[in-house]
C-alpha positions as a printed Julia matrix, in Angstrom:
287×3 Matrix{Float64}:
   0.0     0.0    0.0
   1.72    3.53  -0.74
   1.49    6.03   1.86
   1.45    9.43   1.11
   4.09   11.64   3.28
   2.17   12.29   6.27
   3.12   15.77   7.16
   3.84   14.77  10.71
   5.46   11.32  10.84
   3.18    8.69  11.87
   4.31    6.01  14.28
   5.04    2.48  12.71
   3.82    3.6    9.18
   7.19    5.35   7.86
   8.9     4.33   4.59
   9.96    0.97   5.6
   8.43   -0.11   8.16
   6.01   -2.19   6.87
   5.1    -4.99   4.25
   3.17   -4.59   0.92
  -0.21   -5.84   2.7
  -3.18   -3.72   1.66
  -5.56   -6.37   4.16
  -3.36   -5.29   6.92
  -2.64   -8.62   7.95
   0.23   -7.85   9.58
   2.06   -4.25  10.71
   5.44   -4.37  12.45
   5.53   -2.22  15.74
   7.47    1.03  16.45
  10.38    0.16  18.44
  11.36    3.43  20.57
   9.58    3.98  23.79
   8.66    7.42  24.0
   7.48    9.94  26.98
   5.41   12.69  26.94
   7.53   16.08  24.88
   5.54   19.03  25.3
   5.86   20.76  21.89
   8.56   23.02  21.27
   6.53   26.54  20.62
   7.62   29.92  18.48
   7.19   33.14  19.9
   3.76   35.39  18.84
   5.83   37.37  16.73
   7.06   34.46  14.5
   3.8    33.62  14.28
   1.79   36.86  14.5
   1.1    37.19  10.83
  -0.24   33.47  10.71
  -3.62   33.94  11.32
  -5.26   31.33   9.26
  -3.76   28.52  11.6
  -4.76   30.64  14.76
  -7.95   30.82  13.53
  -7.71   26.73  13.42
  -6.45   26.69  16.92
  -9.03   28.88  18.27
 -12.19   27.5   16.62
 -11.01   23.81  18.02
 -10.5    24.89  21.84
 -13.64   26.45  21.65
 -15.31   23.25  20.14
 -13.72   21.19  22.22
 -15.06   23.36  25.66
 -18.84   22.45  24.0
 -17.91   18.62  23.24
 -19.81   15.78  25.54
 -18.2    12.62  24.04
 -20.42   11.56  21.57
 -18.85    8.81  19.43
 -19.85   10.21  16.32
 -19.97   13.68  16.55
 -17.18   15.78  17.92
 -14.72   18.25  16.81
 -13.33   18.59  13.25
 -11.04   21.45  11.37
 -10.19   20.71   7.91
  -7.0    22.22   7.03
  -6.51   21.22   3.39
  -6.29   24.84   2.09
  -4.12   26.0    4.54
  -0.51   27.28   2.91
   2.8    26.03   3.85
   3.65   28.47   6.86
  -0.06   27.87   8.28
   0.42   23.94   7.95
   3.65   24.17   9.66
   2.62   26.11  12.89
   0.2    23.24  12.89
   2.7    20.73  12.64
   4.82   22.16  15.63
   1.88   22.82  17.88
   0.27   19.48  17.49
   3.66   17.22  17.32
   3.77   13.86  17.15
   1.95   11.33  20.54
   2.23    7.27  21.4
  -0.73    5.83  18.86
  -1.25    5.7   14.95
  -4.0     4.39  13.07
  -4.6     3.15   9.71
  -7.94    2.12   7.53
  -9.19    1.06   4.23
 -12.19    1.96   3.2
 -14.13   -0.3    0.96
 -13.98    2.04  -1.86
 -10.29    2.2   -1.42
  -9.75    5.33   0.3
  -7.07    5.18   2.93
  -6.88    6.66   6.28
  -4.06    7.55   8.16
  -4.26    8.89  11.42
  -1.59   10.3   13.85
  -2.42   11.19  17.42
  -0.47   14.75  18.35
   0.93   15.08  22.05
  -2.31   16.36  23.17
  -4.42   12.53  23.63
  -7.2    11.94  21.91
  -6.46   15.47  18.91
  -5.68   13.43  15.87
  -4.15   14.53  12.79
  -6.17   12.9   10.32
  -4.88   12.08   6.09
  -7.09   10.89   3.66
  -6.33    9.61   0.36
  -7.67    8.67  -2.94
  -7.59    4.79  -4.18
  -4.7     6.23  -6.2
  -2.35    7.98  -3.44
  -3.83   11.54  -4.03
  -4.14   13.54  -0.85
  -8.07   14.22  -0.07
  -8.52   15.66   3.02
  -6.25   16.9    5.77
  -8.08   17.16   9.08
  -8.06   17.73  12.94
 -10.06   14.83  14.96
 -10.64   15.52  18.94
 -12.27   12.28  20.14
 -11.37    9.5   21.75
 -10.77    7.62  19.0
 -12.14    9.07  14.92
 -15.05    6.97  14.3
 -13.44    6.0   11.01
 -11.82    3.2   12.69
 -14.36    1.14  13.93
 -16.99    2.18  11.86
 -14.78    0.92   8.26
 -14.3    -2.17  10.71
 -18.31   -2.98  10.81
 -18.54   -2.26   7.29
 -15.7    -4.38   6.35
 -16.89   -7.75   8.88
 -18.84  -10.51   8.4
 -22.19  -10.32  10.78
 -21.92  -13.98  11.18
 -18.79  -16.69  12.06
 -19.22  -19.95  10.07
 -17.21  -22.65  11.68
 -15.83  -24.74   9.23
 -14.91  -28.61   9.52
 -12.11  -28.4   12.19
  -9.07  -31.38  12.11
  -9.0   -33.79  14.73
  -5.76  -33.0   16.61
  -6.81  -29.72  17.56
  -7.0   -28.9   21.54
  -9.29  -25.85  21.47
  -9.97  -24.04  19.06
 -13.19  -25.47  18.16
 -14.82  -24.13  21.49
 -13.11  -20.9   21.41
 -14.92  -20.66  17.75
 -18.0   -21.53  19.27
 -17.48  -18.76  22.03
 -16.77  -16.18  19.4
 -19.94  -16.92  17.55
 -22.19  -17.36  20.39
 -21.06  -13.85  21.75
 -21.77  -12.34  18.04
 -24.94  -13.59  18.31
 -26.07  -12.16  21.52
 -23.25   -9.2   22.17
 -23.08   -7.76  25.68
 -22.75   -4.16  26.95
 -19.18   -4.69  28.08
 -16.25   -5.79  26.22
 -15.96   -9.92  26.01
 -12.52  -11.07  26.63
 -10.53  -14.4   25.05
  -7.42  -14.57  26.76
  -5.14  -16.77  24.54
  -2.28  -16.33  26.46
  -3.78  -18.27  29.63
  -5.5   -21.22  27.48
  -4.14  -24.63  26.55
  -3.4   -23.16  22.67
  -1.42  -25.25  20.48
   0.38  -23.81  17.55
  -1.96  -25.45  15.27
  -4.83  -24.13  17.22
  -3.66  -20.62  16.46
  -2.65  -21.39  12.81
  -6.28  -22.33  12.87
  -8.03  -19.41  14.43
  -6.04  -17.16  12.28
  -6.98  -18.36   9.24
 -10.57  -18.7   10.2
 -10.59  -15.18  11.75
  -8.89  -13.78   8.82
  -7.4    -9.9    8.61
  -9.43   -7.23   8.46
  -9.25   -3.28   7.02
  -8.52   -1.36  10.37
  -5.77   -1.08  12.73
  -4.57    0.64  15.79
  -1.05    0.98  17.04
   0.29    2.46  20.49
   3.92    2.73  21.86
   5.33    4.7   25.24
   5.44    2.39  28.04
   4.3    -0.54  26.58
   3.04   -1.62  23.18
  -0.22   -2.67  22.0
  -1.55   -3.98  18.57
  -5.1    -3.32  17.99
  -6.29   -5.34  14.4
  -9.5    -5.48  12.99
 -10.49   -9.42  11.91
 -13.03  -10.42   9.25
 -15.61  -10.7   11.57
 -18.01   -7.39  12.75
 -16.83   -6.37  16.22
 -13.94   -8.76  16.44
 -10.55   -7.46  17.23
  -7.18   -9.29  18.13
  -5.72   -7.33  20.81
  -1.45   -7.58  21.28
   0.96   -6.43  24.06
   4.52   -6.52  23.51
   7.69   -5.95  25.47
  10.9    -4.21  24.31
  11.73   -7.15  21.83
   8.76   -7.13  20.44
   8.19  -10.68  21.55
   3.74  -11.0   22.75
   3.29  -10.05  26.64
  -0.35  -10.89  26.09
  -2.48  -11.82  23.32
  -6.26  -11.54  23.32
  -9.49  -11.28  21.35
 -12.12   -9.0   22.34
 -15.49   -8.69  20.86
 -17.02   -5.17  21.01
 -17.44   -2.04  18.96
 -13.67   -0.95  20.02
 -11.36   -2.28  22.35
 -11.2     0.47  25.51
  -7.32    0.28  25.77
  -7.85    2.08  21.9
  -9.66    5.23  23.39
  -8.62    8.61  24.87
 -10.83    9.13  27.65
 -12.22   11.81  29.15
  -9.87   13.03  31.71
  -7.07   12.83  28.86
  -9.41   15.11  26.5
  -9.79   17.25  29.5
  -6.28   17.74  30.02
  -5.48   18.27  26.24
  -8.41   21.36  26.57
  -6.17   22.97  29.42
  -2.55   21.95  27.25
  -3.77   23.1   24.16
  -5.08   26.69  26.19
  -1.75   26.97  27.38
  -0.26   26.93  24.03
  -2.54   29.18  22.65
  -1.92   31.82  25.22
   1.99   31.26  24.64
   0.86   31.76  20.6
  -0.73   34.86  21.59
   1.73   36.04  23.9
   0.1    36.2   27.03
   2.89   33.9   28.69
């Protein structure tokens, strides 16, 4: 799949760092383990003639002091037009945070999303089928709806469980488990921890190929990595940890809309409000 040059380097999605595999089947992790930077400001006069990206600045804290967490609805600044002086002030005020997403869209759009240093503002890219740049936007939300929402579209309603082979330990109930919980989904999250079942090799080999990739992923580094993938299946996700060597800490399934460990919450979006104030009074030199 060729990525467009996001204007802000996305984590894990560099030239590079990942295999030709437009199903996402597969996305290496960043290695680095980064803390928290607080973004490295210019003075109001550098940026006192600037006003288009103020203006983007400005209109976002003050939709972000009305937002009340809706899923689906929440803050958005398209900056497309913006020139090259504008975009950068952008660039250097939002910098670059811990998680990166990317999505397919069934028409073949693609969706690459970078969270800045303030959680839960994304920096959002989309592209044509072709590799021609689209959009250019600012997200604030937990997570932008994009991702689960392509997932849906993209999954099968139902599991079919195939003929399984004999010498397989368990993966014929855990296939049973997955489509029973389909069937009749809870409020809250439902949890297949592989890493404290009896799995064989073939088992996963099994479950893997039955599962099958899907067209939406979610990747997070600082103090500990996590691999969010979307599977064939509506509402299914495979859920990674990693250490340092990238070798799996803990590998799960979860069935829901999107995993929780995926989403900003509110206290984080709070806190971005009161960091992203700050800047702006810096920006407007009342620091």
């Amino acid at each position: 799949m060729n990525i467009k040059p996001f204007p802000v380097a996305v984590v894990g999605l560099g030239p590079g760092s990942q295999p030709e595999d437009p199903d996402l089947a597969y996305m290496p992790l960043p290695r680095e383990i980064d803390s928290f930077d607080q973004p490295t400001l210019p003075t109001s006069e550098e940026v006192e003639h600037l006003h288009a990206a103020k203006q983007v600045i400005a209109e976002l804290i003050t939709q972000l002091q009305g937002y009340k967490g809706d899923a689906e609805v929440y803050p958005v600044q398209d900056i497309s037009q913006l020139d090259a002086a504008n975009r950068q002030l952008i660039n250097q005020l939002l910098g670059e945070g811990e998680v990166s997403c990317r999505v397919k869209l069934l028409d073949g759009r693609e969706l690459d999303m970078q969270e800045s240093v303030f959680a839960g503002i994304w920096r959002v890219l989309e592209s044509s089928a072709d590799g021609q740049l689209l959009a250019d936007r600012i997200e604030a939300c937990p997570i932008p709806a994009a991702v689960w929402q392509a997932a849906r579209a993209f999954g099968k309603a139902e599991l079919d469980i195939p003929s399984l082979p004999d010498q397989l330990m368990n993966a014929g109930p855990v296939l049973t488990e997955i489509a029973a919980t389909m069937q009749n989904p809870g409020d809250a999250a439902h949890i297949i921890n592989f890493s404290l079942l009896p799995m064989s090799p073939a088992d996963m080999d099994c479950l893997d190929a039955i599962l099958g990739p899907g067209n939406s992923g979610v990747f997070s580094r600082g103090y500990g990595k996590c691999r969010i993938m979307a599977t064939s299946l509506r509402n299914v996700w495979r859920v990674q940890y990693f250490n340092g060597m990238n070798s799996i800490l803990l590998d799960t399934l979860e069935i829901t809309r999107i995993p929780e460990v995926a989403l900003a919450s509110e206290d984080d979006l709070a806190d971005s409000l009161d960091r992203l104030q700050e800047a702006w009074q810096w920006l407007q030199g009342e620091y």
